[in-house]
Coordinates of N, CA and C in Angstrom, one line a residue:
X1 N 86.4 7.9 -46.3 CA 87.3 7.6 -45.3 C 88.6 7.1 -45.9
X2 N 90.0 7.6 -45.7 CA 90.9 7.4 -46.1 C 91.4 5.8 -45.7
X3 N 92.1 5.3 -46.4 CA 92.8 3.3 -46.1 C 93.1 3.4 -44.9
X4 N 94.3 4.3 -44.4 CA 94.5 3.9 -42.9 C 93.7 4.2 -41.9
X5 N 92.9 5.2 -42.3 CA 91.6 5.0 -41.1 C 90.8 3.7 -41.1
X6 N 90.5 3.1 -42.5 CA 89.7 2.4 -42.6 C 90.1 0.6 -41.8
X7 N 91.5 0.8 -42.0 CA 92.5 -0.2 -41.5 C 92.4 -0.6 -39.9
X8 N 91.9 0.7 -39.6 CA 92.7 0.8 -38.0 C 91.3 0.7 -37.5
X9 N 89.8 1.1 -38.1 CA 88.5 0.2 -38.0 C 88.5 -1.0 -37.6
X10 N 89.0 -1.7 -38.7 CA 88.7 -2.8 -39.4 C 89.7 -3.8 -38.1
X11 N 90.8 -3.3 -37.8 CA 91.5 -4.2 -36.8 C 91.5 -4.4 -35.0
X12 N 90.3 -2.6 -35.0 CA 89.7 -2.3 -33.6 C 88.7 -3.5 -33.5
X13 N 87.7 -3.2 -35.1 CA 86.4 -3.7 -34.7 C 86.3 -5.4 -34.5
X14 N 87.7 -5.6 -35.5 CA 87.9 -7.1 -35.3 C 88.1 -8.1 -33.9
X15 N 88.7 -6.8 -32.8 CA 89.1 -7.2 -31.9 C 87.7 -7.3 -30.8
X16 N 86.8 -6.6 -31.3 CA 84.9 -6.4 -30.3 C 85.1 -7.9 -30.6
X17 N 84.8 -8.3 -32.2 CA 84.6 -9.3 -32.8 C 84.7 -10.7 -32.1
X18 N 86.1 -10.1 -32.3 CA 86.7 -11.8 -31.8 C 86.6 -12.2 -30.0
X19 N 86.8 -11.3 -29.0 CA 86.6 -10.8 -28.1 C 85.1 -11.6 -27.5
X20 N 84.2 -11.0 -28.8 CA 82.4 -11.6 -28.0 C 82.3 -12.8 -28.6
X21 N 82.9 -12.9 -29.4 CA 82.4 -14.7 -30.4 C 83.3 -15.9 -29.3
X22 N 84.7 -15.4 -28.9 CA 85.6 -16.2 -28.2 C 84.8 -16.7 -27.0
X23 N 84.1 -15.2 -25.8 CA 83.7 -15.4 -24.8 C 82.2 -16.6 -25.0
X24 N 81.4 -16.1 -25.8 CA 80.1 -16.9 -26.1 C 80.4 -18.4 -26.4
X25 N 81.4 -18.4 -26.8 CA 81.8 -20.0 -27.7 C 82.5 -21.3 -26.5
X26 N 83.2 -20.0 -25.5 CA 84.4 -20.8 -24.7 C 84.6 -20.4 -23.4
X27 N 83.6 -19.6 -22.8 CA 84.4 -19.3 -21.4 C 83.1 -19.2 -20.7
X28 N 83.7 -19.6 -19.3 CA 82.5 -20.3 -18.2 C 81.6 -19.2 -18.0
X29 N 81.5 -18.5 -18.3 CA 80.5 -17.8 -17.9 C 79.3 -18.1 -19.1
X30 N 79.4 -18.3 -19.9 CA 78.4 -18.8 -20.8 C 78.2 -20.8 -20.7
X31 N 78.5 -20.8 -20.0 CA 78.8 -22.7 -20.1 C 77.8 -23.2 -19.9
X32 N 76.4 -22.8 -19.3 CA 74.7 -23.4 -18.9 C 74.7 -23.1 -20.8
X33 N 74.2 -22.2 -21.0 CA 73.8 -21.8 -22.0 C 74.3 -22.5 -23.2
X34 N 76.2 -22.7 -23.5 CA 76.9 -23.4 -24.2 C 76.3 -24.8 -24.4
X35 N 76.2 -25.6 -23.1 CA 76.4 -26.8 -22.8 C 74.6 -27.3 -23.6
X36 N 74.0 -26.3 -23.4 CA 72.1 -26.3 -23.8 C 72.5 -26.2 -25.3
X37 N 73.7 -25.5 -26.0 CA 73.0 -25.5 -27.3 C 73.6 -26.6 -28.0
X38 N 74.8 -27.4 -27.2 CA 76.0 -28.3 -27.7 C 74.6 -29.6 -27.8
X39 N 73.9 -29.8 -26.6 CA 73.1 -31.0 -26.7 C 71.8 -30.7 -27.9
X40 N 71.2 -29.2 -28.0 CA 70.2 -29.5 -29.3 C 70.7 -29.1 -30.3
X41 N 72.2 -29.1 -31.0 CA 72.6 -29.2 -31.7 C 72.9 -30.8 -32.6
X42 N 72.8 -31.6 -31.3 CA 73.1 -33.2 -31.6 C 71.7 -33.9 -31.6
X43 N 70.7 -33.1 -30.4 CA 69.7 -34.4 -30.4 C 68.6 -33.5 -31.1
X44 N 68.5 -32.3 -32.0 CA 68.1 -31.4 -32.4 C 66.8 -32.3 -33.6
X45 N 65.5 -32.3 -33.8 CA 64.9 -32.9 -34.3 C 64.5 -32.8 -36.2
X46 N 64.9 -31.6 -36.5 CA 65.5 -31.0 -37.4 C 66.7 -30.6 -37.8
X47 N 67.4 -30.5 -39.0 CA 68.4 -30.5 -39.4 C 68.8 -28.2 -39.2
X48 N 67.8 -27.9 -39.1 CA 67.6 -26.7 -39.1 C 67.5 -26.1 -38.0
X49 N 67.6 -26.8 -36.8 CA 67.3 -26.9 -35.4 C 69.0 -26.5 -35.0
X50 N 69.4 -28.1 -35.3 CA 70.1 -28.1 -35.2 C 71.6 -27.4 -35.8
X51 N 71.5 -27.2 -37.0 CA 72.6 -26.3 -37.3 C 72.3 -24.6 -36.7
X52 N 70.9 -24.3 -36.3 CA 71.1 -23.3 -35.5 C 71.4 -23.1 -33.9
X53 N 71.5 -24.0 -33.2 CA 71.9 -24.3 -32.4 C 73.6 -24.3 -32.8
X54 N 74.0 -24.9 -33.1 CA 75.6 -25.2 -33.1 C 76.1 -23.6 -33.5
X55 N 75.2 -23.1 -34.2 CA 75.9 -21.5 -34.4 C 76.9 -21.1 -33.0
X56 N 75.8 -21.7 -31.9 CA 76.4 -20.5 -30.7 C 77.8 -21.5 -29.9
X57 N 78.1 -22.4 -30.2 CA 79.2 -23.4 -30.1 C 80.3 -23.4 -31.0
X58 N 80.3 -22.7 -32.0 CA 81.8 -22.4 -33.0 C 81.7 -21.1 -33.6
X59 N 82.9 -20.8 -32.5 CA 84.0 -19.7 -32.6 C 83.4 -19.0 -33.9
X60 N 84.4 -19.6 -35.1 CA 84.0 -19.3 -36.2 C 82.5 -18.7 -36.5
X61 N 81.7 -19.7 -36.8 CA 80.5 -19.8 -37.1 C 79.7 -18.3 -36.5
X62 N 79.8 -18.1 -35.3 CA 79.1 -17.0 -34.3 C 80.1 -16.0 -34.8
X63 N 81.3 -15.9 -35.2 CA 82.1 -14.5 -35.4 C 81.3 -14.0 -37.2
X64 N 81.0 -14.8 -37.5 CA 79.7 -13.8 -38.8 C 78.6 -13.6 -38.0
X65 N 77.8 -13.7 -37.5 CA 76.7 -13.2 -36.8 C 77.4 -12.1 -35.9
X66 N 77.9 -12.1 -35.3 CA 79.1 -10.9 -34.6 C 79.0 -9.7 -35.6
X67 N 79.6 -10.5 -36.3 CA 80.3 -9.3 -37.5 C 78.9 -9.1 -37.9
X68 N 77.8 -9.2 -38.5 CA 76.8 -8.4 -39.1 C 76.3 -7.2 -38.2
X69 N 76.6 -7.9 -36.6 CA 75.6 -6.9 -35.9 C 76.3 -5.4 -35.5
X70 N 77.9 -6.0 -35.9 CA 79.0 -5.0 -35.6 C 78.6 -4.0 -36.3
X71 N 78.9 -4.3 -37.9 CA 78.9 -3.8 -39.2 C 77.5 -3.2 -39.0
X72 N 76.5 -3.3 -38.8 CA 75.0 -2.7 -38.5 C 74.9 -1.5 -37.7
X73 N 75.9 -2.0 -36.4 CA 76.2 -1.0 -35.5 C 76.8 0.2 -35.8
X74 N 77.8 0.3 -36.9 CA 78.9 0.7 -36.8 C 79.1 1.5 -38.3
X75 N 77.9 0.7 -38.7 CA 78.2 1.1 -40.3 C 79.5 1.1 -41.0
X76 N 80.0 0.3 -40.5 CA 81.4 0.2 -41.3 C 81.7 -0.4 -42.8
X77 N 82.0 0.5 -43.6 CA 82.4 0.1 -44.6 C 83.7 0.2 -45.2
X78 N 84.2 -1.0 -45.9 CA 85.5 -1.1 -46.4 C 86.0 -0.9 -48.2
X79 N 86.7 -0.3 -48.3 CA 87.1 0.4 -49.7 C 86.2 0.8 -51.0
X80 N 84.6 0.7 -50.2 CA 83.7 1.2 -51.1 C 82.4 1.5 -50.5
X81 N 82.1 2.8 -50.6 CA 81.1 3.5 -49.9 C 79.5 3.4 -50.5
X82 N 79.1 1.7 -51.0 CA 77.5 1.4 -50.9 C 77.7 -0.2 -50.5
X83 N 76.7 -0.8 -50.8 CA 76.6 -2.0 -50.1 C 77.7 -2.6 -50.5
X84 N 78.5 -3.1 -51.1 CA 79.7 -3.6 -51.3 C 80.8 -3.4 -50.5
X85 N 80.6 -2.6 -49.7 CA 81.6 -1.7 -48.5 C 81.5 -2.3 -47.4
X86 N 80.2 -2.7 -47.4 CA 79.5 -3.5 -46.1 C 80.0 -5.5 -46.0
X87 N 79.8 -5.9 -47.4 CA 80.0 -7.4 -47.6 C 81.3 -7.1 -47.2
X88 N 82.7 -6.5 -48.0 CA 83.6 -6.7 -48.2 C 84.4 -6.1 -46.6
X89 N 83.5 -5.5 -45.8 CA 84.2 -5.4 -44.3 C 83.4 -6.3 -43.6
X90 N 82.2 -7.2 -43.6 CA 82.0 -8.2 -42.9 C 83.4 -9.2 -43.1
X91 N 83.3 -9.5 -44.4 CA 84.2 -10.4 -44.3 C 85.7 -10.4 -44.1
X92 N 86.3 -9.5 -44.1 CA 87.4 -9.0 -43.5 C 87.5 -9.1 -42.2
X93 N 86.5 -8.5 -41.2 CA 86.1 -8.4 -39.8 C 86.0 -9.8 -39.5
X94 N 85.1 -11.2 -40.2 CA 85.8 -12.2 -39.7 C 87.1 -12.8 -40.3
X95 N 87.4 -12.5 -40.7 CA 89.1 -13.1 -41.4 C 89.7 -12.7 -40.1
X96 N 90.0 -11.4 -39.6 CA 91.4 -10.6 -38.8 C 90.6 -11.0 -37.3
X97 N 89.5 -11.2 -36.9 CA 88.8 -11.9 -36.0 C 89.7 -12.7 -35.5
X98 N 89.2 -14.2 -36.6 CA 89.3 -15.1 -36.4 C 91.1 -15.5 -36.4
X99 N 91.9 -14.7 -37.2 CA 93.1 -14.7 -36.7 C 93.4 -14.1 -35.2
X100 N 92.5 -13.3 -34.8 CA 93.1 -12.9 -33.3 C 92.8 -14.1 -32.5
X101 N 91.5 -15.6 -32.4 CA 91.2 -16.1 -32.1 C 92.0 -17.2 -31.9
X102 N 92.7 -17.4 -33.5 CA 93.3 -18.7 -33.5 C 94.5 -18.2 -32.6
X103 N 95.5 -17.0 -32.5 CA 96.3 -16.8 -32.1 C 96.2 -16.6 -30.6
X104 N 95.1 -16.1 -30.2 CA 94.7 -16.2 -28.4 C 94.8 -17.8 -27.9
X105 N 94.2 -18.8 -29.1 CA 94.3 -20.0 -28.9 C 95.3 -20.6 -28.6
X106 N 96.3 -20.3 -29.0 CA 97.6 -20.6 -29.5 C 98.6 -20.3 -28.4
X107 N 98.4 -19.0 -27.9 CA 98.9 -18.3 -26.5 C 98.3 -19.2 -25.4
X108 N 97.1 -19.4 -25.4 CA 96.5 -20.0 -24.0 C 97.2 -21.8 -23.9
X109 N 97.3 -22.2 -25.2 CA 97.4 -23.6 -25.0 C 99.4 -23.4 -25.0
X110 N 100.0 -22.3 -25.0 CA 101.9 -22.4 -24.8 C 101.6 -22.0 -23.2
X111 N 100.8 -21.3 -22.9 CA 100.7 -21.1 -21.4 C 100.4 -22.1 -20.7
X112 N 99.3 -23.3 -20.6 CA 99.1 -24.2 -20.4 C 99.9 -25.5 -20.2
X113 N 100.5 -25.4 -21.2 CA 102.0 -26.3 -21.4 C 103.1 -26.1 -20.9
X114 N 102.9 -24.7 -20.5 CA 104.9 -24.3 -19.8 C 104.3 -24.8 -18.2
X115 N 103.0 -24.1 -17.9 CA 102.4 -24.1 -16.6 C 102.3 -26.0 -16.6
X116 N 102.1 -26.6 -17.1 CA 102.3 -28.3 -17.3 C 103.5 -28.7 -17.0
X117 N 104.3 -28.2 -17.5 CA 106.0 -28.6 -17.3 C 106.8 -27.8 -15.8
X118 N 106.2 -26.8 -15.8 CA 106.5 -26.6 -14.3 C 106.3 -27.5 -13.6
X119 N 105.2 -27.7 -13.0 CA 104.5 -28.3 -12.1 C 105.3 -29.9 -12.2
X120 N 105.0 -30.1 -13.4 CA 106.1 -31.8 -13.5 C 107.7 -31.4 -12.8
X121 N 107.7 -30.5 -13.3 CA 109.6 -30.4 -12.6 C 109.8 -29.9 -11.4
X122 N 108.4 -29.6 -11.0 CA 108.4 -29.3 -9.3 C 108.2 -30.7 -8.7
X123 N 107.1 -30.9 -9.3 CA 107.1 -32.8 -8.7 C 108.5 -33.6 -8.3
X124 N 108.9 -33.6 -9.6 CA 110.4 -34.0 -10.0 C 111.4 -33.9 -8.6
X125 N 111.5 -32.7 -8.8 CA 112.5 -32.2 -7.5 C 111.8 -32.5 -5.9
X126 N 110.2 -32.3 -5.7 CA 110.1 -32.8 -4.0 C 110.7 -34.4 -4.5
X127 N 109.9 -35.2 -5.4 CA 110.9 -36.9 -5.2 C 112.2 -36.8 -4.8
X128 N 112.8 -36.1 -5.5 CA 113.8 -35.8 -5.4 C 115.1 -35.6 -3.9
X129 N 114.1 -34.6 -3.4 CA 114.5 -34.4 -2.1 C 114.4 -35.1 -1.0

């Protein structure tokens, strides 16, 4: 497979990636589930318990399990065609992931804040009136 196909994989498949690790990690629709693994992660009776539990509570953490199953799925390999192709696009796939992550983060929390500052300068102005 030539680089720029391999590229244009690698920044599709990042986006499945980031996409299912973000949803599982942070949005209501998984929040029973979340909130079950957030508590046996803390009162977890094992140290092994518990760090498998918190897998499904950070972003990060769950975007490698993501990425193996992608990569399994997908057979995707990056600039070398045997198992080395495989390590070296897992971990790519979470790198460009977790940059779409931090950067969706990053979007939702400037939207949150302008939507914050409205609302105060609408306040502002009924006193006002």
């Amino acid at each position: 497979m030539e680089m720029q196909h391999q590229l244009t994989w690698l920044f599709v498949l990042a986006i499945v990636v980031a996409c299912v690790a973000w949803t599982v990690t942070h949005e209501e629709v998984f929040r029973e589930p979340r909130e079950y693994c957030v508590n046996r992660s803390k009162a977890g009776k094992s140290i092994a318990s518990r760090k498998f539990f918190y897998l499904f509570t950070c972003e990060y953490c769950f975007s490698h399990y993501v990425t193996i199953v992608v990569v399994a799925v997908t057979q995707f390999k990056l600039l070398i065609d045997d198992w080395r192709g495989y390590v070296i696009a897992g971990f790519a796939l979470v790198y460009i992931a977790n940059a779409y992550m931090s950067l969706f983060l990053f979007l939702r929390q400037l939207i949150k804040k302008e939507k914050t500052e409205i609302r105060h300068i609408e306040a502002s102005d009924e006193e006002n009136t």
